[in-house]
Amino acid sequence: MVLSVNKVSVSLERSRIVDGIDCHLKAGELLMLLGPNGAGKSTLLKAISGDLPYGGSVTLSGRELGQWRPERLARQRAVMPQRVEVNFPLTVQEVVQLGRPKTASGRSDLVVDELMNELDIGHLRHRLVPGLSGGEQQRLQLARVLAQIIDSPGDRLLLLDECTSALDPAHQQMVLDLVRRLAKAEGMAVLAVVHDLNLAAQFADRLLVMKAGRLVHEGSAREVLTPELLETVYGFTARVVELDEGYPMVVPRRRGPSGAYTAPMNPSCRQAS
């Protein structure tokens, strides 16, 4: 097991933000955290990142976080927080290179080039980072954290906090497709906080849903994304349809003129049972 989170709780200013969460992540697995604003998703990720004190246990490759030497941990675990601001006059290429370990192999330049091209920022390599758009900066930060661990030996854990929030739909697909491919091809374990339910259904191996700091449900998209759970967790009415592509899609219902909830049926989709 790459990551084991056991009974983890986090309290901030005497308030319990995360309450007794358990989750486990294997090599090559993509687990996505879902939940409404204030559910504790980002706080849990910060605890796993070592940025917040916590109760319980977090182990990477069977070793408690506090037992890792920082330089060794940096080779095995990379973290992309929700917001990263770079105000220094560095170029895109220089920022991606910052992610490369000092002991990395001689193919570092090739790794940097490959990641920039995969994330559609290769043409921006000589641009200064403060002048980039929000979406360009987000893809840049993902390239930087991937550069940190992509060719490290042993188990690797990638932690992503809303890595697609500033992206247009095409780049959302591109980024999550890359993350999933790397998880499978390289054996990375990936834990990602997301808000888009349909992106989560499309790309995640498993979903973990939180509300008010607690785990509500964990399982596949078909097991988790049910109308009953969406009503309980998010407080909105929706139907869930099974797409021909092989994953479910959440369709929120809207109120019609009479006040009743309505949603047009798509003939290319079939209602999930």
PDB file of N, CA, C and O in Angstrom, residues 75-142:
ATOM      1  N   ARG A  75      11.314  13.040  -2.902  1.00  0.00           N
ATOM      2  CA  ARG A  75      11.449  12.194  -4.082  1.00  0.00           C
ATOM      3  C   ARG A  75      10.266  11.257  -4.260  1.00  0.00           C
ATOM      4  O   ARG A  75      10.046  10.748  -5.366  1.00  0.00           O
ATOM      5  N   GLN A  76       9.525  11.032  -3.172  1.00  0.00           N
ATOM      6  CA  GLN A  76       8.433  10.060  -3.225  1.00  0.00           C
ATOM      7  C   GLN A  76       7.052  10.711  -3.230  1.00  0.00           C
ATOM      8  O   GLN A  76       6.089  10.085  -3.673  1.00  0.00           O
ATOM      9  N   ARG A  77       6.940  11.923  -2.728  1.00  0.00           N
ATOM     10  CA  ARG A  77       5.619  12.565  -2.622  1.00  0.00           C
ATOM     11  C   ARG A  77       5.705  13.990  -3.162  1.00  0.00           C
ATOM     12  O   ARG A  77       6.583  14.763  -2.774  1.00  0.00           O
ATOM     13  N   ALA A  78       4.788  14.314  -4.069  1.00  0.00           N
ATOM     14  CA  ALA A  78       4.719  15.661  -4.629  1.00  0.00           C
ATOM     15  C   ALA A  78       3.329  16.220  -4.381  1.00  0.00           C
ATOM     16  O   ALA A  78       2.330  15.495  -4.441  1.00  0.00           O
ATOM     17  N   VAL A  79       3.261  17.520  -4.103  1.00  0.00           N
ATOM     18  CA  VAL A  79       2.009  18.159  -3.699  1.00  0.00           C
ATOM     19  C   VAL A  79       1.748  19.383  -4.566  1.00  0.00           C
ATOM     20  O   VAL A  79       2.608  20.256  -4.699  1.00  0.00           O
ATOM     21  N   MET A  80       0.563  19.440  -5.158  1.00  0.00           N
ATOM     22  CA  MET A  80       0.124  20.631  -5.876  1.00  0.00           C
ATOM     23  C   MET A  80      -1.020  21.263  -5.087  1.00  0.00           C
ATOM     24  O   MET A  80      -2.142  20.767  -5.110  1.00  0.00           O
ATOM     25  N   PRO A  81      -0.759  22.338  -4.347  1.00  0.00           N
ATOM     26  CA  PRO A  81      -1.827  22.967  -3.565  1.00  0.00           C
ATOM     27  C   PRO A  81      -2.821  23.693  -4.456  1.00  0.00           C
ATOM     28  O   PRO A  81      -2.629  23.831  -5.672  1.00  0.00           O
ATOM     29  N   GLN A  82      -3.884  24.166  -3.831  1.00  0.00           N
ATOM     30  CA  GLN A  82      -4.962  24.807  -4.577  1.00  0.00           C
ATOM     31  C   GLN A  82      -4.498  26.073  -5.285  1.00  0.00           C
ATOM     32  O   GLN A  82      -4.875  26.343  -6.414  1.00  0.00           O
ATOM     33  N   ARG A  83      -3.651  26.840  -4.618  1.00  0.00           N
ATOM     34  CA  ARG A  83      -3.160  28.090  -5.204  1.00  0.00           C
ATOM     35  C   ARG A  83      -1.650  28.191  -4.998  1.00  0.00           C
ATOM     36  O   ARG A  83      -1.161  27.993  -3.879  1.00  0.00           O
ATOM     37  N   VAL A  84      -0.953  28.485  -6.083  1.00  0.00           N
ATOM     38  CA  VAL A  84       0.481  28.733  -6.024  1.00  0.00           C
ATOM     39  C   VAL A  84       0.749  30.013  -6.805  1.00  0.00           C
ATOM     40  O   VAL A  84       0.443  30.097  -7.987  1.00  0.00           O
ATOM     41  N   GLU A  85       1.297  31.012  -6.133  1.00  0.00           N
ATOM     42  CA  GLU A  85       1.586  32.279  -6.798  1.00  0.00           C
ATOM     43  C   GLU A  85       3.093  32.440  -6.954  1.00  0.00           C
ATOM     44  O   GLU A  85       3.836  32.360  -5.984  1.00  0.00           O
ATOM     45  N   VAL A  86       3.518  32.632  -8.202  1.00  0.00           N
ATOM     46  CA  VAL A  86       4.923  32.869  -8.491  1.00  0.00           C
ATOM     47  C   VAL A  86       5.052  34.298  -9.000  1.00  0.00           C
ATOM     48  O   VAL A  86       4.605  34.619 -10.096  1.00  0.00           O
ATOM     49  N   ASN A  87       5.610  35.163  -8.185  1.00  0.00           N
ATOM     50  CA  ASN A  87       5.729  36.576  -8.549  1.00  0.00           C
ATOM     51  C   ASN A  87       7.144  36.961  -8.959  1.00  0.00           C
ATOM     52  O   ASN A  87       7.427  38.131  -9.191  1.00  0.00           O
ATOM     53  N   PHE A  88       8.029  35.965  -9.009  1.00  0.00           N
ATOM     54  CA  PHE A  88       9.406  36.239  -9.409  1.00  0.00           C
ATOM     55  C   PHE A  88       9.527  36.156 -10.927  1.00  0.00           C
ATOM     56  O   PHE A  88       8.790  35.401 -11.576  1.00  0.00           O
ATOM     57  N   PRO A  89      10.448  36.896 -11.514  1.00  0.00           N
ATOM     58  CA  PRO A  89      10.588  36.901 -12.980  1.00  0.00           C
ATOM     59  C   PRO A  89      11.299  35.653 -13.491  1.00  0.00           C
ATOM     60  O   PRO A  89      12.383  35.719 -14.088  1.00  0.00           O
ATOM     61  N   LEU A  90      10.680  34.489 -13.252  1.00  0.00           N
ATOM     62  CA  LEU A  90      11.210  33.227 -13.743  1.00  0.00           C
ATOM     63  C   LEU A  90      10.449  32.820 -14.993  1.00  0.00           C
ATOM     64  O   LEU A  90       9.258  33.115 -15.142  1.00  0.00           O
ATOM     65  N   THR A  91      11.118  32.099 -15.883  1.00  0.00           N
ATOM     66  CA  THR A  91      10.442  31.602 -17.074  1.00  0.00           C
ATOM     67  C   THR A  91       9.715  30.302 -16.742  1.00  0.00           C
ATOM     68  O   THR A  91       9.968  29.658 -15.713  1.00  0.00           O
ATOM     69  N   VAL A  92       8.825  29.913 -17.641  1.00  0.00           N
ATOM     70  CA  VAL A  92       8.094  28.656 -17.486  1.00  0.00           C
ATOM     71  C   VAL A  92       9.069  27.490 -17.355  1.00  0.00           C
ATOM     72  O   VAL A  92       8.929  26.637 -16.462  1.00  0.00           O
ATOM     73  N   GLN A  93      10.052  27.438 -18.213  1.00  0.00           N
ATOM     74  CA  GLN A  93      11.008  26.335 -18.171  1.00  0.00           C
ATOM     75  C   GLN A  93      11.780  26.316 -16.859  1.00  0.00           C
ATOM     76  O   GLN A  93      12.015  25.243 -16.283  1.00  0.00           O
ATOM     77  N   GLU A  94      12.148  27.468 -16.351  1.00  0.00           N
ATOM     78  CA  GLU A  94      12.896  27.524 -15.087  1.00  0.00           C
ATOM     79  C   GLU A  94      12.066  27.003 -13.929  1.00  0.00           C
ATOM     80  O   GLU A  94      12.584  26.319 -13.039  1.00  0.00           O
ATOM     81  N   VAL A  95      10.764  27.304 -13.917  1.00  0.00           N
ATOM     82  CA  VAL A  95       9.903  26.836 -12.822  1.00  0.00           C
ATOM     83  C   VAL A  95       9.745  25.317 -12.877  1.00  0.00           C
ATOM     84  O   VAL A  95       9.797  24.633 -11.843  1.00  0.00           O
ATOM     85  N   VAL A  96       9.563  24.755 -14.062  1.00  0.00           N
ATOM     86  CA  VAL A  96       9.465  23.297 -14.162  1.00  0.00           C
ATOM     87  C   VAL A  96      10.774  22.657 -13.713  1.00  0.00           C
ATOM     88  O   VAL A  96      10.779  21.650 -12.993  1.00  0.00           O
ATOM     89  N   GLN A  97      11.894  23.256 -14.077  1.00  0.00           N
ATOM     90  CA  GLN A  97      13.191  22.721 -13.668  1.00  0.00           C
ATOM     91  C   GLN A  97      13.385  22.764 -12.159  1.00  0.00           C
ATOM     92  O   GLN A  97      14.129  21.944 -11.605  1.00  0.00           O
ATOM     93  N   LEU A  98      12.714  23.692 -11.479  1.00  0.00           N
ATOM     94  CA  LEU A  98      12.811  23.748 -10.025  1.00  0.00           C
ATOM     95  C   LEU A  98      12.300  22.461  -9.379  1.00  0.00           C
ATOM     96  O   LEU A  98      12.696  22.121  -8.258  1.00  0.00           O
ATOM     97  N   GLY A  99      11.402  21.767 -10.055  1.00  0.00           N
ATOM     98  CA  GLY A  99      10.879  20.526  -9.500  1.00  0.00           C
ATOM     99  C   GLY A  99      11.841  19.364  -9.585  1.00  0.00           C
ATOM    100  O   GLY A  99      11.673  18.374  -8.870  1.00  0.00           O
ATOM    101  N   ARG A 100      12.840  19.463 -10.420  1.00  0.00           N
ATOM    102  CA  ARG A 100      13.765  18.339 -10.593  1.00  0.00           C
ATOM    103  C   ARG A 100      14.686  18.188  -9.393  1.00  0.00           C
ATOM    104  O   ARG A 100      15.296  19.162  -8.937  1.00  0.00           O
ATOM    105  N   PRO A 101      14.797  16.973  -8.857  1.00  0.00           N
ATOM    106  CA  PRO A 101      15.710  16.744  -7.728  1.00  0.00           C
ATOM    107  C   PRO A 101      17.161  16.966  -8.146  1.00  0.00           C
ATOM    108  O   PRO A 101      17.538  16.764  -9.298  1.00  0.00           O
ATOM    109  N   LYS A 102      17.986  17.358  -7.174  1.00  0.00           N
ATOM    110  CA  LYS A 102      19.399  17.593  -7.460  1.00  0.00           C
ATOM    111  C   LYS A 102      20.090  16.315  -7.911  1.00  0.00           C
ATOM    112  O   LYS A 102      21.059  16.361  -8.668  1.00  0.00           O
ATOM    113  N   THR A 103      19.587  15.179  -7.452  1.00  0.00           N
ATOM    114  CA  THR A 103      20.220  13.901  -7.781  1.00  0.00           C
ATOM    115  C   THR A 103      19.573  13.223  -8.978  1.00  0.00           C
ATOM    116  O   THR A 103      19.801  12.040  -9.229  1.00  0.00           O
ATOM    117  N   ALA A 104      18.749  13.973  -9.727  1.00  0.00           N
ATOM    118  CA  ALA A 104      18.042  13.376 -10.864  1.00  0.00           C
ATOM    119  C   ALA A 104      19.023  12.948 -11.947  1.00  0.00           C
ATOM    120  O   ALA A 104      20.158  13.414 -12.020  1.00  0.00           O
ATOM    121  N   SER A 105      18.561  12.074 -12.812  1.00  0.00           N
ATOM    122  CA  SER A 105      19.403  11.533 -13.881  1.00  0.00           C
ATOM    123  C   SER A 105      19.732  12.607 -14.914  1.00  0.00           C
ATOM    124  O   SER A 105      19.173  13.696 -14.923  1.00  0.00           O
ATOM    125  N   GLY A 106      20.638  12.239 -15.828  1.00  0.00           N
ATOM    126  CA  GLY A 106      21.084  13.180 -16.850  1.00  0.00           C
ATOM    127  C   GLY A 106      20.035  13.510 -17.881  1.00  0.00           C
ATOM    128  O   GLY A 106      20.271  14.386 -18.731  1.00  0.00           O
ATOM    129  N   ARG A 107      18.870  12.832 -17.843  1.00  0.00           N
ATOM    130  CA  ARG A 107      17.821  13.133 -18.815  1.00  0.00           C
ATOM    131  C   ARG A 107      16.838  14.170 -18.290  1.00  0.00           C
ATOM    132  O   ARG A 107      15.715  14.271 -18.776  1.00  0.00           O
ATOM    133  N   SER A 108      17.258  14.995 -17.335  1.00  0.00           N
ATOM    134  CA  SER A 108      16.361  15.980 -16.742  1.00  0.00           C
ATOM    135  C   SER A 108      15.772  16.927 -17.779  1.00  0.00           C
ATOM    136  O   SER A 108      14.580  17.240 -17.748  1.00  0.00           O
ATOM    137  N   ASP A 109      16.617  17.405 -18.694  1.00  0.00           N
ATOM    138  CA  ASP A 109      16.119  18.333 -19.704  1.00  0.00           C
ATOM    139  C   ASP A 109      15.047  17.685 -20.565  1.00  0.00           C
ATOM    140  O   ASP A 109      14.057  18.324 -20.937  1.00  0.00           O
ATOM    141  N   LEU A 110      15.221  16.401 -20.878  1.00  0.00           N
ATOM    142  CA  LEU A 110      14.233  15.688 -21.676  1.00  0.00           C
ATOM    143  C   LEU A 110      12.926  15.534 -20.904  1.00  0.00           C
ATOM    144  O   LEU A 110      11.836  15.699 -21.461  1.00  0.00           O
ATOM    145  N   VAL A 111      13.020  15.229 -19.607  1.00  0.00           N
ATOM    146  CA  VAL A 111      11.822  15.105 -18.769  1.00  0.00           C
ATOM    147  C   VAL A 111      11.060  16.422 -18.736  1.00  0.00           C
ATOM    148  O   VAL A 111       9.829  16.458 -18.893  1.00  0.00           O
ATOM    149  N   VAL A 112      11.765  17.527 -18.552  1.00  0.00           N
ATOM    150  CA  VAL A 112      11.136  18.846 -18.517  1.00  0.00           C
ATOM    151  C   VAL A 112      10.446  19.143 -19.837  1.00  0.00           C
ATOM    152  O   VAL A 112       9.297  19.606 -19.876  1.00  0.00           O
ATOM    153  N   ASP A 113      11.113  18.882 -20.943  1.00  0.00           N
ATOM    154  CA  ASP A 113      10.526  19.133 -22.262  1.00  0.00           C
ATOM    155  C   ASP A 113       9.278  18.284 -22.477  1.00  0.00           C
ATOM    156  O   ASP A 113       8.255  18.773 -22.980  1.00  0.00           O
ATOM    157  N   GLU A 114       9.346  17.013 -22.112  1.00  0.00           N
ATOM    158  CA  GLU A 114       8.208  16.122 -22.309  1.00  0.00           C
ATOM    159  C   GLU A 114       6.991  16.582 -21.507  1.00  0.00           C
ATOM    160  O   GLU A 114       5.861  16.576 -22.012  1.00  0.00           O
ATOM    161  N   LEU A 115       7.212  16.977 -20.262  1.00  0.00           N
ATOM    162  CA  LEU A 115       6.094  17.413 -19.429  1.00  0.00           C
ATOM    163  C   LEU A 115       5.501  18.715 -19.937  1.00  0.00           C
ATOM    164  O   LEU A 115       4.265  18.887 -19.956  1.00  0.00           O
ATOM    165  N   MET A 116       6.336  19.652 -20.354  1.00  0.00           N
ATOM    166  CA  MET A 116       5.813  20.911 -20.876  1.00  0.00           C
ATOM    167  C   MET A 116       4.986  20.669 -22.136  1.00  0.00           C
ATOM    168  O   MET A 116       3.918  21.277 -22.316  1.00  0.00           O
ATOM    169  N   ASN A 117       5.435  19.768 -22.992  1.00  0.00           N
ATOM    170  CA  ASN A 117       4.682  19.483 -24.212  1.00  0.00           C
ATOM    171  C   ASN A 117       3.377  18.756 -23.897  1.00  0.00           C
ATOM    172  O   ASN A 117       2.330  19.051 -24.490  1.00  0.00           O
ATOM    173  N   GLU A 118       3.426  17.797 -22.974  1.00  0.00           N
ATOM    174  CA  GLU A 118       2.216  17.058 -22.594  1.00  0.00           C
ATOM    175  C   GLU A 118       1.149  17.992 -22.030  1.00  0.00           C
ATOM    176  O   GLU A 118      -0.049  17.773 -22.227  1.00  0.00           O
ATOM    177  N   LEU A 119       1.577  19.042 -21.320  1.00  0.00           N
ATOM    178  CA  LEU A 119       0.641  19.947 -20.663  1.00  0.00           C
ATOM    179  C   LEU A 119       0.410  21.229 -21.458  1.00  0.00           C
ATOM    180  O   LEU A 119      -0.142  22.196 -20.934  1.00  0.00           O
ATOM    181  N   ASP A 120       0.816  21.225 -22.702  1.00  0.00           N
ATOM    182  CA  ASP A 120       0.543  22.324 -23.632  1.00  0.00           C
ATOM    183  C   ASP A 120       1.103  23.662 -23.142  1.00  0.00           C
ATOM    184  O   ASP A 120       0.473  24.706 -23.263  1.00  0.00           O
ATOM    185  N   ILE A 121       2.325  23.605 -22.588  1.00  0.00           N
ATOM    186  CA  ILE A 121       3.001  24.844 -22.203  1.00  0.00           C
ATOM    187  C   ILE A 121       4.396  24.917 -22.802  1.00  0.00           C
ATOM    188  O   ILE A 121       5.166  25.809 -22.474  1.00  0.00           O
ATOM    189  N   GLY A 122       4.712  23.975 -23.719  1.00  0.00           N
ATOM    190  CA  GLY A 122       6.023  23.980 -24.335  1.00  0.00           C
ATOM    191  C   GLY A 122       6.302  25.262 -25.112  1.00  0.00           C
ATOM    192  O   GLY A 122       7.423  25.779 -25.107  1.00  0.00           O
ATOM    193  N   HIS A 123       5.255  25.794 -25.742  1.00  0.00           N
ATOM    194  CA  HIS A 123       5.420  27.027 -26.520  1.00  0.00           C
ATOM    195  C   HIS A 123       5.589  28.255 -25.627  1.00  0.00           C
ATOM    196  O   HIS A 123       5.918  29.332 -26.113  1.00  0.00           O
ATOM    197  N   LEU A 124       5.387  28.070 -24.311  1.00  0.00           N
ATOM    198  CA  LEU A 124       5.510  29.179 -23.363  1.00  0.00           C
ATOM    199  C   LEU A 124       6.831  29.128 -22.593  1.00  0.00           C
ATOM    200  O   LEU A 124       7.030  29.919 -21.666  1.00  0.00           O
ATOM    201  N   ARG A 125       7.746  28.263 -22.978  1.00  0.00           N
ATOM    202  CA  ARG A 125       8.922  27.975 -22.149  1.00  0.00           C
ATOM    203  C   ARG A 125       9.729  29.221 -21.795  1.00  0.00           C
ATOM    204  O   ARG A 125      10.321  29.292 -20.724  1.00  0.00           O
ATOM    205  N   HIS A 126       9.745  30.231 -22.646  1.00  0.00           N
ATOM    206  CA  HIS A 126      10.543  31.426 -22.374  1.00  0.00           C
ATOM    207  C   HIS A 126       9.710  32.595 -21.836  1.00  0.00           C
ATOM    208  O   HIS A 126      10.254  33.677 -21.617  1.00  0.00           O
ATOM    209  N   ARG A 127       8.423  32.351 -21.604  1.00  0.00           N
ATOM    210  CA  ARG A 127       7.557  33.380 -21.038  1.00  0.00           C
ATOM    211  C   ARG A 127       7.801  33.500 -19.546  1.00  0.00           C
ATOM    212  O   ARG A 127       8.037  32.517 -18.841  1.00  0.00           O
ATOM    213  N   LEU A 128       7.690  34.731 -19.033  1.00  0.00           N
ATOM    214  CA  LEU A 128       7.794  34.941 -17.590  1.00  0.00           C
ATOM    215  C   LEU A 128       6.486  34.531 -16.928  1.00  0.00           C
ATOM    216  O   LEU A 128       5.393  34.857 -17.416  1.00  0.00           O
ATOM    217  N   VAL A 129       6.606  33.848 -15.805  1.00  0.00           N
ATOM    218  CA  VAL A 129       5.432  33.253 -15.168  1.00  0.00           C
ATOM    219  C   VAL A 129       4.388  34.274 -14.726  1.00  0.00           C
ATOM    220  O   VAL A 129       3.186  34.028 -14.883  1.00  0.00           O
ATOM    221  N   PRO A 130       4.762  35.449 -14.158  1.00  0.00           N
ATOM    222  CA  PRO A 130       3.714  36.385 -13.718  1.00  0.00           C
ATOM    223  C   PRO A 130       2.779  36.843 -14.840  1.00  0.00           C
ATOM    224  O   PRO A 130       1.664  37.294 -14.560  1.00  0.00           O
ATOM    225  N   GLY A 131       3.178  36.703 -16.084  1.00  0.00           N
ATOM    226  CA  GLY A 131       2.331  37.127 -17.194  1.00  0.00           C
ATOM    227  C   GLY A 131       1.421  36.054 -17.743  1.00  0.00           C
ATOM    228  O   GLY A 131       0.675  36.302 -18.695  1.00  0.00           O
ATOM    229  N   LEU A 132       1.424  34.879 -17.142  1.00  0.00           N
ATOM    230  CA  LEU A 132       0.600  33.779 -17.632  1.00  0.00           C
ATOM    231  C   LEU A 132      -0.840  33.900 -17.157  1.00  0.00           C
ATOM    232  O   LEU A 132      -1.123  34.503 -16.118  1.00  0.00           O
ATOM    233  N   SER A 133      -1.748  33.290 -17.896  1.00  0.00           N
ATOM    234  CA  SER A 133      -3.139  33.215 -17.449  1.00  0.00           C
ATOM    235  C   SER A 133      -3.256  32.223 -16.299  1.00  0.00           C
ATOM    236  O   SER A 133      -2.326  31.442 -16.017  1.00  0.00           O
ATOM    237  N   GLY A 134      -4.419  32.212 -15.645  1.00  0.00           N
ATOM    238  CA  GLY A 134      -4.621  31.291 -14.533  1.00  0.00           C
ATOM    239  C   GLY A 134      -4.500  29.837 -14.960  1.00  0.00           C
ATOM    240  O   GLY A 134      -3.903  29.018 -14.258  1.00  0.00           O
ATOM    241  N   GLY A 135      -5.076  29.502 -16.116  1.00  0.00           N
ATOM    242  CA  GLY A 135      -5.001  28.134 -16.592  1.00  0.00           C
ATOM    243  C   GLY A 135      -3.589  27.723 -16.966  1.00  0.00           C
ATOM    244  O   GLY A 135      -3.168  26.594 -16.715  1.00  0.00           O
ATOM    245  N   GLU A 136      -2.841  28.639 -17.574  1.00  0.00           N
ATOM    246  CA  GLU A 136      -1.448  28.346 -17.916  1.00  0.00           C
ATOM    247  C   GLU A 136      -0.613  28.138 -16.660  1.00  0.00           C
ATOM    248  O   GLU A 136       0.226  27.229 -16.594  1.00  0.00           O
ATOM    249  N   GLN A 137      -0.855  28.965 -15.639  1.00  0.00           N
ATOM    250  CA  GLN A 137      -0.104  28.792 -14.392  1.00  0.00           C
ATOM    251  C   GLN A 137      -0.446  27.465 -13.727  1.00  0.00           C
ATOM    252  O   GLN A 137       0.428  26.803 -13.137  1.00  0.00           O
ATOM    253  N   GLN A 138      -1.694  27.061 -13.816  1.00  0.00           N
ATOM    254  CA  GLN A 138      -2.088  25.799 -13.188  1.00  0.00           C
ATOM    255  C   GLN A 138      -1.414  24.605 -13.878  1.00  0.00           C
ATOM    256  O   GLN A 138      -0.924  23.684 -13.211  1.00  0.00           O
ATOM    257  N   ARG A 139      -1.362  24.631 -15.193  1.00  0.00           N
ATOM    258  CA  ARG A 139      -0.685  23.552 -15.917  1.00  0.00           C
ATOM    259  C   ARG A 139       0.813  23.581 -15.651  1.00  0.00           C
ATOM    260  O   ARG A 139       1.468  22.526 -15.582  1.00  0.00           O
ATOM    261  N   LEU A 140       1.372  24.774 -15.482  1.00  0.00           N
ATOM    262  CA  LEU A 140       2.788  24.899 -15.148  1.00  0.00           C
ATOM    263  C   LEU A 140       3.079  24.257 -13.798  1.00  0.00           C
ATOM    264  O   LEU A 140       4.062  23.515 -13.643  1.00  0.00           O
ATOM    265  N   GLN A 141       2.256  24.517 -12.804  1.00  0.00           N
ATOM    266  CA  GLN A 141       2.499  23.960 -11.478  1.00  0.00           C
ATOM    267  C   GLN A 141       2.363  22.441 -11.483  1.00  0.00           C
ATOM    268  O   GLN A 141       3.087  21.741 -10.768  1.00  0.00           O
ATOM    269  N   LEU A 142       1.451  21.918 -12.293  1.00  0.00           N
ATOM    270  CA  LEU A 142       1.335  20.469 -12.403  1.00  0.00           C
ATOM    271  C   LEU A 142       2.596  19.887 -13.032  1.00  0.00           C
ATOM    272  O   LEU A 142       3.111  18.849 -12.582  1.00  0.00           O
TER     273      LEU A 142
END
